[in-house]
Tab-separated table of C-alpha atoms and ligand atoms in Angstrom:
chain	number	residue	atom	x	y	z
A	1	MET	CA	-51.688	-229.764	-37.700
A	2	SER	CA	-53.622	-228.040	-35.003
A	3	SER	CA	-52.234	-228.149	-31.488
A	4	VAL	CA	-53.538	-227.378	-28.041
A	5	ARG	CA	-53.475	-223.680	-27.303
A	6	PHE	CA	-52.574	-222.554	-23.766
A	7	LEU	CA	-53.050	-218.952	-22.752
A	8	THR	CA	-52.526	-217.045	-19.562
A	9	GLY	CA	-52.270	-213.427	-18.481
A	10	ILE	CA	-50.322	-211.761	-15.692
A	11	THR	CA	-51.685	-208.542	-14.249
A	12	THR	CA	-48.968	-205.875	-14.288
A	13	SER	CA	-49.559	-204.562	-10.819
A	14	GLY	CA	-46.486	-205.590	-8.856
A	15	THR	CA	-43.003	-207.046	-8.659
A	16	PRO	CA	-42.791	-210.832	-9.177
A	17	HIS	CA	-42.080	-212.808	-6.020
A	18	LEU	CA	-41.096	-216.405	-5.315
A	19	GLY	CA	-44.762	-217.391	-5.032
A	20	ASN	CA	-45.423	-216.151	-8.580
A	21	TYR	CA	-42.331	-217.992	-9.758
A	22	VAL	CA	-43.239	-221.354	-8.232
A	23	GLY	CA	-46.977	-221.082	-8.918
A	24	SER	CA	-47.010	-219.576	-12.373
A	25	ILE	CA	-43.766	-218.580	-14.096
A	26	ARG	CA	-41.822	-221.822	-13.669
A	27	PRO	CA	-44.663	-224.228	-14.604
A	28	SER	CA	-45.682	-222.033	-17.551
A	29	VAL	CA	-42.175	-221.814	-18.952
A	30	ARG	CA	-41.865	-225.594	-18.635
A	31	ALA	CA	-45.245	-226.169	-20.269
A	32	SER	CA	-44.276	-223.896	-23.145
A	33	GLN	CA	-41.403	-226.242	-23.932
A	34	THR	CA	-43.757	-229.220	-24.376
A	35	PRO	CA	-44.128	-230.322	-28.003
A	36	GLY	CA	-47.612	-229.970	-29.492
A	37	VAL	CA	-48.432	-227.013	-27.277
A	38	GLU	CA	-48.933	-223.518	-28.597
A	39	SER	CA	-48.548	-220.966	-25.798
A	40	TYR	CA	-49.790	-217.430	-25.422
A	41	TYR	CA	-48.507	-215.400	-22.487
A	42	PHE	CA	-49.417	-211.790	-22.070
A	43	LEU	CA	-49.041	-208.861	-19.716
A	44	ALA	CA	-52.548	-207.892	-18.637
A	45	ASP	CA	-51.955	-204.163	-18.360
A	46	TYR	CA	-55.578	-203.173	-19.003
A	47	HIS	CA	-56.486	-205.305	-16.012
A	48	ALA	CA	-53.892	-203.510	-13.910
A	49	LEU	CA	-55.706	-200.188	-14.447
A	50	ILE	CA	-58.614	-201.520	-12.400
A	51	LYS	CA	-56.489	-201.445	-9.254
A	52	ILE	CA	-53.674	-199.005	-9.977
A	53	ASP	CA	-53.761	-195.369	-10.975
A	54	ASP	CA	-50.029	-194.786	-10.769
A	55	PRO	CA	-48.751	-194.722	-14.386
A	56	ALA	CA	-45.093	-195.131	-13.435
A	57	ARG	CA	-45.918	-198.199	-11.386
A	58	ILE	CA	-47.803	-199.814	-14.282
A	59	GLN	CA	-44.867	-199.177	-16.593
A	60	ARG	CA	-42.320	-200.441	-14.080
A	61	SER	CA	-44.319	-203.571	-13.285
A	62	THR	CA	-44.766	-204.335	-16.983
A	63	LEU	CA	-41.006	-204.212	-17.477
A	64	GLU	CA	-40.309	-206.258	-14.330
A	65	ILE	CA	-42.773	-208.977	-15.214
A	66	ALA	CA	-41.661	-209.190	-18.833
A	67	ALA	CA	-37.999	-209.343	-17.764
A	68	SER	CA	-38.824	-212.019	-15.161
A	69	TRP	CA	-40.543	-214.314	-17.638
A	70	LEU	CA	-37.753	-213.916	-20.167
A	71	ALA	CA	-35.080	-214.449	-17.507
A	72	ALA	CA	-36.904	-217.598	-16.370
A	73	GLY	CA	-36.434	-219.020	-19.849
A	74	LEU	CA	-39.528	-218.093	-21.812
A	75	ASP	CA	-38.524	-218.238	-25.471
A	76	PRO	CA	-40.375	-215.513	-27.386
A	77	GLU	CA	-39.579	-217.321	-30.638
A	78	LYS	CA	-41.482	-220.402	-29.490
A	79	VAL	CA	-44.399	-218.759	-27.714
A	80	THR	CA	-46.476	-215.669	-28.383
A	81	PHE	CA	-45.508	-213.187	-25.669
A	82	TYR	CA	-47.249	-209.814	-25.835
A	83	ARG	CA	-48.733	-206.907	-23.987
A	84	GLN	CA	-52.542	-206.806	-23.851
A	85	SER	CA	-52.739	-203.096	-24.701
A	86	ASP	CA	-50.826	-203.674	-27.952
A	87	ILE	CA	-53.776	-205.680	-29.263
A	88	PRO	CA	-56.608	-203.246	-30.071
A	89	GLU	CA	-58.860	-206.153	-31.025
A	90	ILE	CA	-59.064	-207.177	-27.356
A	91	PRO	CA	-61.015	-204.111	-26.151
A	92	GLU	CA	-63.031	-204.362	-29.350
A	93	LEU	CA	-63.974	-207.950	-28.581
A	94	THR	CA	-64.681	-206.919	-24.994
A	95	TRP	CA	-67.563	-204.837	-26.296
A	96	LEU	CA	-68.961	-207.623	-28.475
A	97	LEU	CA	-68.862	-209.946	-25.474
A	98	THR	CA	-70.320	-207.298	-23.165
A	99	CYS	CA	-73.418	-207.379	-25.339
A	100	VAL	CA	-73.914	-211.136	-24.939
A	101	THR	CA	-73.210	-211.209	-21.186
A	102	GLY	CA	-75.972	-210.910	-18.608
A	103	LYS	CA	-75.541	-208.145	-16.069
A	104	GLY	CA	-76.683	-210.631	-13.444
A	105	ALA	CA	-73.732	-212.880	-14.179
A	106	LEU	CA	-71.364	-209.959	-13.591
A	107	ASN	CA	-73.177	-209.102	-10.348
A	108	ARG	CA	-72.255	-212.586	-9.140
A	109	ALA	CA	-68.548	-212.421	-10.069
A	110	HIS	CA	-66.447	-212.994	-6.932
A	111	ALA	CA	-64.178	-209.953	-7.096
A	112	TYR	CA	-67.043	-207.507	-7.592
A	113	LYS	CA	-69.248	-209.267	-5.060
A	114	ALA	CA	-66.494	-209.208	-2.444
A	115	ALA	CA	-66.132	-205.436	-2.872
A	116	VAL	CA	-69.904	-204.965	-2.534
A	117	ASP	CA	-70.126	-207.265	0.496
A	118	LYS	CA	-67.351	-205.328	2.190
A	119	ASN	CA	-69.309	-202.097	1.742
A	120	LEU	CA	-72.520	-203.692	2.957
A	121	ALA	CA	-70.766	-204.999	6.058
A	122	THR	CA	-69.929	-201.434	7.025
A	123	ALA	CA	-73.403	-200.126	6.087
A	124	GLN	CA	-72.007	-198.146	3.135
A	125	ASP	CA	-73.459	-197.639	-0.303
A	126	PRO	CA	-72.897	-201.061	-1.912
A	127	ASP	CA	-70.997	-199.606	-4.865
A	128	MET	CA	-68.864	-197.169	-2.924
A	129	ASP	CA	-65.351	-196.973	-4.445
A	130	VAL	CA	-66.163	-199.763	-6.899
A	131	ASN	CA	-65.142	-198.759	-10.406
A	132	ALA	CA	-66.944	-200.159	-13.428
A	133	GLY	CA	-63.650	-201.718	-14.518
A	134	LEU	CA	-63.896	-204.137	-11.602
A	135	PHE	CA	-67.447	-204.954	-12.647
A	136	MET	CA	-66.370	-205.580	-16.268
A	137	TYR	CA	-63.180	-207.436	-15.346
A	138	PRO	CA	-64.521	-210.888	-16.324
A	139	VAL	CA	-65.562	-209.681	-19.787
A	140	LEU	CA	-62.134	-208.222	-20.526
A	141	MET	CA	-60.659	-211.512	-19.361
A	142	GLY	CA	-63.109	-213.422	-21.566
A	143	ALA	CA	-61.950	-211.346	-24.538
A	144	ASP	CA	-58.290	-212.132	-23.710
A	145	ILE	CA	-59.044	-215.812	-23.890
A	146	LEU	CA	-61.548	-215.985	-26.747
A	147	MET	CA	-59.528	-213.645	-28.987
A	148	PHE	CA	-57.044	-216.480	-29.452
A	149	ASN	CA	-59.502	-219.317	-29.002
A	150	ALA	CA	-57.389	-220.813	-26.246
A	151	HIS	CA	-58.335	-224.357	-25.232
A	152	LYS	CA	-56.609	-224.360	-21.849
A	153	VAL	CA	-56.124	-221.553	-19.391
A	154	PRO	CA	-53.731	-222.260	-16.492
A	155	VAL	CA	-54.901	-220.170	-13.530
A	156	GLY	CA	-55.129	-220.157	-9.769
A	157	ARG	CA	-58.292	-221.422	-8.082
A	158	ASP	CA	-59.561	-217.885	-7.561
A	159	GLN	CA	-59.879	-217.533	-11.342
A	160	ILE	CA	-62.001	-220.614	-12.103
A	161	GLN	CA	-65.211	-218.634	-12.065
A	162	HIS	CA	-63.809	-216.252	-14.684
A	163	ILE	CA	-63.020	-219.128	-17.027
A	164	GLU	CA	-66.540	-220.461	-16.569
A	165	MET	CA	-67.866	-217.032	-17.460
A	166	ALA	CA	-65.678	-216.998	-20.578
A	167	ARG	CA	-67.197	-220.356	-21.546
A	168	ASP	CA	-70.669	-218.871	-21.147
A	169	MET	CA	-69.696	-215.910	-23.313
A	170	ALA	CA	-68.391	-218.287	-26.000
A	171	HIS	CA	-71.658	-220.233	-25.927
A	172	SER	CA	-73.920	-217.177	-26.030
A	173	PHE	CA	-71.970	-215.648	-28.870
A	174	ASN	CA	-71.857	-218.887	-30.863
A	175	HIS	CA	-75.555	-219.418	-30.270
A	176	ARG	CA	-76.403	-216.033	-31.763
A	177	TYR	CA	-73.796	-215.697	-34.497
A	178	GLY	CA	-72.513	-219.171	-35.418
A	179	GLU	CA	-69.517	-221.187	-34.285
A	180	HIS	CA	-66.688	-218.734	-33.710
A	181	PHE	CA	-65.362	-219.502	-30.270
A	182	VAL	CA	-63.916	-222.549	-28.554
A	183	PRO	CA	-65.188	-222.749	-24.958
A	184	PRO	CA	-62.000	-222.655	-22.854
A	185	GLN	CA	-61.129	-224.857	-19.887
A	186	ALA	CA	-59.347	-223.859	-16.704
A	187	VAL	CA	-56.218	-225.830	-15.862
A	188	ILE	CA	-55.438	-225.963	-12.161
A	189	GLU	CA	-51.959	-227.233	-11.352
A	190	GLU	CA	-52.707	-229.533	-8.425
A	191	SER	CA	-49.074	-230.470	-7.961
A	192	VAL	CA	-47.952	-226.863	-7.540
A	193	ALA	CA	-48.572	-226.054	-3.920
A	194	THR	CA	-49.129	-222.444	-3.010
A	195	LEU	CA	-45.971	-221.134	-1.475
A	196	PRO	CA	-46.127	-219.830	2.103
A	197	GLY	CA	-44.740	-216.354	2.737
A	198	LEU	CA	-42.508	-214.988	5.486
A	199	ASP	CA	-45.324	-215.166	8.052
A	200	GLY	CA	-46.525	-218.654	7.054
A	201	ARG	CA	-49.678	-217.444	5.266
A	202	LYS	CA	-49.881	-217.777	1.467
A	203	MET	CA	-47.168	-215.628	-0.128
A	204	SER	CA	-49.040	-212.647	-1.486
A	205	LYS	CA	-48.560	-208.985	-2.138
A	206	SER	CA	-51.701	-208.245	-0.151
A	207	TYR	CA	-50.201	-209.825	3.009
A	208	ASP	CA	-46.892	-208.022	2.532
A	209	ASN	CA	-45.051	-211.268	3.226
A	210	THR	CA	-43.278	-211.838	-0.081
A	211	ILE	CA	-39.727	-212.543	-1.143
A	212	PRO	CA	-39.037	-210.749	-4.450
A	213	LEU	CA	-37.958	-213.240	-7.109
A	214	PHE	CA	-34.907	-211.196	-8.010
A	215	ALA	CA	-33.864	-209.919	-4.636
A	216	SER	CA	-30.069	-209.627	-4.384
A	217	ARG	CA	-28.206	-212.437	-2.616
A	218	GLU	CA	-27.880	-210.285	0.490
A	219	GLN	CA	-31.550	-209.303	0.491
A	220	LEU	CA	-32.591	-212.880	-0.126
A	221	LYS	CA	-30.516	-214.062	2.803
A	222	LYS	CA	-31.954	-211.385	5.058
A	223	LEU	CA	-35.542	-212.108	4.077
A	224	ILE	CA	-35.106	-215.845	4.566
A	225	ALA	CA	-33.712	-215.147	8.031
A	226	GLY	CA	-37.087	-213.522	8.765
A	227	ILE	CA	-39.247	-216.581	7.946
A	228	VAL	CA	-41.318	-217.582	10.974
A	229	THR	CA	-40.232	-220.665	12.889
A	230	ASP	CA	-41.074	-221.936	16.344
A	231	SER	CA	-38.790	-221.453	19.320
A	232	ARG	CA	-37.195	-224.911	19.385
A	233	ALA	CA	-33.509	-224.815	20.177
A	234	PRO	CA	-30.723	-226.487	18.162
A	235	GLY	CA	-30.726	-230.212	18.916
A	236	GLU	CA	-34.478	-230.364	19.547
A	237	PRO	CA	-36.384	-232.379	16.903
A	238	LYS	CA	-38.530	-230.191	14.603
A	239	GLU	CA	-41.706	-230.778	12.607
A	240	ALA	CA	-41.449	-230.653	8.828
A	241	GLU	CA	-45.239	-230.558	8.463
A	242	GLY	CA	-46.538	-227.042	8.829
A	243	SER	CA	-43.071	-225.511	8.619
A	244	ALA	CA	-43.109	-222.638	6.076
A	245	LEU	CA	-39.373	-222.961	5.699
A	246	PHE	CA	-39.686	-226.647	4.850
A	247	GLN	CA	-42.455	-226.030	2.317
A	248	ILE	CA	-40.478	-223.367	0.526
A	249	TYR	CA	-37.441	-225.660	0.445
A	250	GLN	CA	-39.559	-228.445	-1.010
A	251	ALA	CA	-40.674	-226.187	-3.881
A	252	PHE	CA	-37.055	-225.836	-5.003
A	253	ALA	CA	-35.307	-229.019	-3.928
A	254	SER	CA	-35.243	-232.499	-5.467
A	255	GLU	CA	-37.024	-235.314	-3.685
A	256	GLU	CA	-33.748	-236.615	-2.224
A	257	GLU	CA	-32.761	-233.200	-0.934
A	258	THR	CA	-36.180	-232.809	0.644
A	259	GLN	CA	-35.861	-236.215	2.351
A	260	ILE	CA	-32.506	-235.229	3.774
A	261	LEU	CA	-33.877	-232.008	5.218
A	262	ARG	CA	-36.813	-233.948	6.686
A	263	GLN	CA	-34.358	-236.261	8.467
A	264	ASP	CA	-32.297	-233.319	9.647
A	265	TYR	CA	-35.439	-231.719	11.072
A	266	ALA	CA	-36.028	-234.920	13.054
A	267	LYS	CA	-32.412	-234.877	14.195
A	268	GLY	CA	-32.800	-231.323	15.489
A	269	ILE	CA	-31.128	-229.102	12.877
A	270	ALA	CA	-30.750	-225.503	14.137
A	271	TRP	CA	-33.164	-223.062	12.483
A	272	ALA	CA	-30.208	-220.911	11.412
A	273	ASP	CA	-28.689	-223.883	9.566
A	274	ALA	CA	-31.986	-224.805	7.939
A	275	LYS	CA	-32.339	-221.211	6.758
A	276	GLN	CA	-28.837	-221.224	5.343
A	277	ARG	CA	-29.619	-224.413	3.437
A	278	LEU	CA	-32.825	-222.909	2.056
A	279	PHE	CA	-30.986	-219.770	1.023
A	280	GLU	CA	-28.309	-221.714	-0.852
A	281	ARG	CA	-30.871	-223.921	-2.554
A	282	ILE	CA	-32.994	-221.039	-3.837
A	283	ASP	CA	-29.970	-219.051	-4.885
A	284	LEU	CA	-28.643	-222.018	-6.851
A	285	GLU	CA	-31.738	-221.937	-9.069
A	286	ILE	CA	-32.247	-218.177	-9.231
A	287	ALA	CA	-28.708	-216.808	-9.507
A	288	PRO	CA	-28.223	-217.526	-13.236
A	289	MET	CA	-31.614	-215.955	-14.037
A	290	ARG	CA	-30.856	-212.955	-11.843
A	291	GLU	CA	-28.103	-211.860	-14.187
A	292	THR	CA	-30.333	-212.056	-17.226
A	293	TYR	CA	-33.046	-210.224	-15.330
A	294	HIS	CA	-30.797	-207.295	-14.475
A	295	SER	CA	-29.404	-207.060	-17.966
A	296	LEU	CA	-32.978	-206.889	-19.320
A	297	MET	CA	-34.021	-204.338	-16.710
A	298	ASN	CA	-31.094	-202.196	-17.836
A	299	ASP	CA	-32.099	-202.512	-21.479
A	300	PRO	CA	-35.828	-201.692	-21.736
A	301	ASN	CA	-35.370	-201.186	-25.476
A	302	ARG	CA	-34.741	-204.858	-25.862
A	303	VAL	CA	-37.786	-205.872	-23.818
A	304	GLU	CA	-39.939	-203.367	-25.707
A	305	ALA	CA	-38.770	-204.817	-29.030
A	306	ILE	CA	-39.569	-208.347	-27.873
A	307	LEU	CA	-43.075	-207.330	-26.815
A	308	LEU	CA	-43.732	-205.469	-30.055
A	309	ALA	CA	-42.595	-208.482	-32.069
A	310	GLY	CA	-44.942	-210.599	-29.960
A	311	ALA	CA	-47.804	-208.208	-30.622
A	312	GLU	CA	-47.162	-208.424	-34.330
A	313	LYS	CA	-47.353	-212.190	-34.160
A	314	ALA	CA	-50.541	-212.048	-32.074
A	315	ARG	CA	-52.207	-209.547	-34.369
A	316	LYS	CA	-51.725	-211.853	-37.348
A	317	ILE	CA	-54.433	-213.844	-35.610
A	318	SER	CA	-56.469	-211.221	-33.821
A	319	ALA	CA	-56.856	-208.763	-36.716
A	320	PRO	CA	-58.417	-211.159	-39.259
A	321	PHE	CA	-60.413	-212.883	-36.516
A	322	ALA	CA	-61.851	-209.585	-35.296
A	323	ALA	CA	-62.741	-208.744	-38.897
A	324	ARG	CA	-64.648	-212.007	-39.095
A	325	LEU	CA	-66.424	-211.321	-35.804
A	326	ARG	CA	-67.419	-207.814	-36.849
A	327	HIS	CA	-68.823	-209.272	-40.006
A	328	ALA	CA	-70.660	-211.955	-38.066
A	329	VAL	CA	-72.492	-209.505	-35.797
A	330	GLY	CA	-73.463	-207.253	-38.707
A	331	LEU	CA	-70.815	-204.542	-38.455
A	332	ARG	CA	-70.058	-204.900	-42.142
A	333	SER	CA	-69.939	-203.170	-45.483
A	334	LEU	CA	-73.324	-202.024	-46.692
A	335	VAL	CA	-72.705	-203.548	-50.102
A	336	THR	CA	-72.123	-207.065	-48.744
A	337	SER	CA	-74.788	-209.216	-50.353
A	338	GLU	CA	-76.819	-211.918	-48.636
A	339	VAL	CA	-75.048	-214.472	-50.835
A	340	ALA	CA	-71.662	-213.284	-49.604
A	341	VAL	CA	-72.854	-213.465	-45.995
A	342	LYS	CA	-73.934	-217.102	-46.438
A	343	LYS	CA	-70.623	-217.946	-48.043
A	344	VAL	CA	-68.699	-216.438	-45.149
A	345	ALA	CA	-70.795	-218.454	-42.736
A	346	LYS	CA	-69.795	-221.655	-44.544
A	347	SER	CA	-66.166	-220.710	-44.949
A	348	SER	CA	-64.938	-222.119	-41.670
A	349	MET	CA	-63.393	-225.560	-42.228
A	350	ALA	CA	-62.477	-224.588	-45.765
A	351	SER	CA	-59.572	-226.478	-47.271
A	352	PHE	CA	-57.213	-226.506	-50.212
A	353	LYS	CA	-57.325	-229.360	-52.713
A	354	GLN	CA	-54.366	-230.012	-55.005
A	355	TYR	CA	-54.779	-232.104	-58.149
A	356	ARG	CA	-53.485	-232.779	-61.654
A	357	GLU	CA	-55.570	-232.354	-64.807
A	358	LYS	CA	-55.458	-234.167	-68.139
A	359	ASP	CA	-53.457	-231.269	-69.564
A	360	GLY	CA	-50.622	-232.487	-67.298
A	361	LYS	CA	-50.658	-229.321	-65.225
A	362	PHE	CA	-51.030	-228.982	-61.476
A	363	TYR	CA	-53.956	-227.093	-59.972
A	364	PHE	CA	-55.377	-226.199	-56.611
A	365	LYS	CA	-58.681	-224.904	-55.390
A	366	LEU	CA	-60.099	-223.670	-52.108
A	367	VAL	CA	-63.441	-225.216	-51.155
A	368	ASP	CA	-65.659	-224.582	-48.160
A	369	ALA	CA	-67.026	-227.151	-45.740
A	370	SER	CA	-69.780	-228.193	-48.146
A	371	GLY	CA	-67.376	-228.478	-51.077
A	372	ASP	CA	-68.419	-225.246	-52.780
A	373	LEU	CA	-65.677	-223.564	-54.752
A	374	LEU	CA	-64.223	-220.382	-53.260
A	375	LEU	CA	-61.026	-219.931	-55.230
A	376	GLN	CA	-59.624	-221.660	-58.342
A	377	SER	CA	-56.035	-221.658	-59.586
A	378	LEU	CA	-54.820	-221.807	-63.170
A	379	GLY	CA	-52.444	-224.593	-64.212
A	380	PHE	CA	-48.900	-224.823	-62.781
A	381	ASP	CA	-46.031	-226.747	-64.350
A	382	SER	CA	-44.887	-228.112	-61.007
A	383	PRO	CA	-46.761	-229.145	-57.855
A	384	LYS	CA	-44.090	-227.364	-55.824
A	385	VAL	CA	-44.938	-223.950	-57.246
A	386	ALA	CA	-48.645	-224.639	-56.678
A	387	GLY	CA	-47.817	-225.487	-53.062
A	388	GLN	CA	-45.853	-222.274	-52.641
A	389	SER	CA	-48.844	-220.252	-53.822
A	390	ILE	CA	-51.068	-222.023	-51.307
A	391	ALA	CA	-48.581	-221.262	-48.538
A	392	LEU	CA	-48.549	-217.592	-49.518
A	393	LEU	CA	-52.341	-217.443	-49.370
A	394	GLN	CA	-52.330	-219.089	-45.957
A	395	GLN	CA	-49.754	-216.671	-44.642
A	396	GLN	CA	-51.041	-213.455	-46.135
A	397	GLY	CA	-54.728	-214.027	-46.834
A	398	LEU	CA	-56.250	-211.743	-49.444
A	399	GLY	CA	-53.048	-209.719	-49.330
A	400	ALA	CA	-51.420	-212.453	-51.430
A	401	LEU	CA	-53.816	-211.982	-54.352
A	402	GLU	CA	-51.788	-209.272	-55.989
A	403	ALA	CA	-48.616	-211.324	-55.950
A	404	LEU	CA	-50.557	-214.282	-57.349
A	405	ALA	CA	-52.287	-212.396	-60.171
A	406	GLY	CA	-51.936	-214.514	-63.268
A	407	GLN	CA	-52.078	-217.742	-61.276
A	408	LEU	CA	-55.720	-217.593	-60.195
A	409	GLU	CA	-59.126	-217.374	-61.784
A	410	PRO	CA	-60.647	-213.962	-61.054
A	411	LEU	CA	-62.340	-213.839	-57.673
A	412	GLY	CA	-66.069	-213.033	-57.793
A	413	SER	CA	-67.154	-210.180	-55.555
A	414	ASP	CA	-69.460	-212.467	-53.559
A	415	HIS	CA	-66.443	-214.626	-52.765
A	416	GLN	CA	-64.032	-212.028	-51.457
A	417	GLU	CA	-65.102	-211.975	-47.838
A	418	ALA	CA	-65.583	-215.722	-47.709
A	419	VAL	CA	-62.074	-216.330	-49.037
A	420	ALA	CA	-60.637	-213.831	-46.543
A	421	ALA	CA	-62.520	-215.490	-43.691
A	422	ALA	CA	-61.499	-218.983	-44.790
A	423	LEU	CA	-57.832	-218.049	-45.053
A	424	ALA	CA	-57.921	-216.295	-41.678
A	425	GLY	CA	-59.385	-219.430	-40.138
A	426	MET	CA	-56.656	-221.535	-41.689
A	427	ALA	CA	-53.746	-219.438	-40.589
A	428	ARG	CA	-54.664	-220.258	-37.001
A	429	ASP	CA	-55.252	-223.976	-37.466
A	430	GLU	CA	-52.143	-224.407	-39.528
A	431	LYS	CA	-49.680	-223.051	-36.985
B	1	LIG	N1	-57.147	-212.131	-13.910
B	1	LIG	C1	-55.915	-212.859	-13.965
B	1	LIG	C2	-55.235	-212.809	-12.585
B	1	LIG	O1	-55.326	-211.826	-11.891
B	1	LIG	C3	-55.001	-212.283	-15.003
B	1	LIG	C4	-55.610	-212.437	-16.347
B	1	LIG	C5	-56.102	-211.446	-17.146
B	1	LIG	C6	-55.771	-213.671	-17.043
B	1	LIG	N2	-56.578	-211.991	-18.309
B	1	LIG	C7	-56.403	-213.336	-18.273
B	1	LIG	C8	-55.476	-215.001	-16.753
B	1	LIG	C9	-56.728	-214.333	-19.198
B	1	LIG	C10	-55.796	-215.984	-17.673
B	1	LIG	C11	-56.424	-215.643	-18.887
B	1	LIG	O2	-54.586	-213.762	-12.232
């Protein structure tokens, strides 16, 4: 049963704030609990290097973000939660995609173009202080997505162009080398409003107007006291529309609670009382997570172990897939014959067939999309044992052959790579 794959990355360049929580962490954790959805969440630490050259800050941010997602309820058993730099196939795929991406397309990418335009506006060299990492950013992001053939990528509006570029990369690669990649789609959460910050503009690190997600109760209270309001006195009716305080409240409160605050605004609630209500409402949701967060922050070993386990899970997919991609572009053994190459090409959509012969025994075979035989079993006394052997092949690929010696017909040398590719393709569809 194949399911819809969701994937998103979080750049490890800062400390999570309430805007990240409402806009990304909370909806993602909820989505990951939906049946039929396979989720990939990762810490985009290679991306962070584009902006940050402070190693301690990268490390600290990686821990803070990982701890935040886990504290918010992400279940690493249900999703694949990993650190980008633990997956060596991602930079490898970045290069393969670099070679099918037009330089012109990268010239037009928003983040790079904005940096160039800023230089031009001040009559500087257009590429002053622009590192090539910023220029290549969309390709690294394309590799993140295509490595796991994600169908849906939940992102903010500013990232739509990057997803479109990833689609183009998928198409250009597929066009040259056969169908390997699923063109991904951006998912924009319309219902999740962007959260205003302390000064009423969008909450963002770059405006320095954020409320850290795991501020202490005291800090939280103090920061909320600093949210901009107008100068209306207690008793004077107040506008809910355009009130940053109201919008933040709405992002945490139920519909009824929001209605009540709206009425109280009309009745002239004092700003101090409205702030107190906001504080209590946010703290109600965050306080239980705050404890988990601090216990994780104090136990980096545990977070590290979770990320490494996630990487292991991710690499079960990325390692065989990268092997297939290398093969596809021609980075392959010199003794691979033309016949073997054709077989690999046809091996996607391969499937197992189980059947019973006149001798009363149970058999299985692996056939490719056009029905050609890739792998043939000997006879089993029970269908259950035959099924177990199939499962082992699906889980371990060619690695299972040794354990299954004596159960299979010998594998011809022209078939080896095709069988490996077919099994790698299955492991991902089967999940
Ligand atoms: N560029 C994204 C951001 O800053 C983070 C990111 C990196 C990402 N790789 C990704 C998001 C892949 C989605 C998919 O928000």
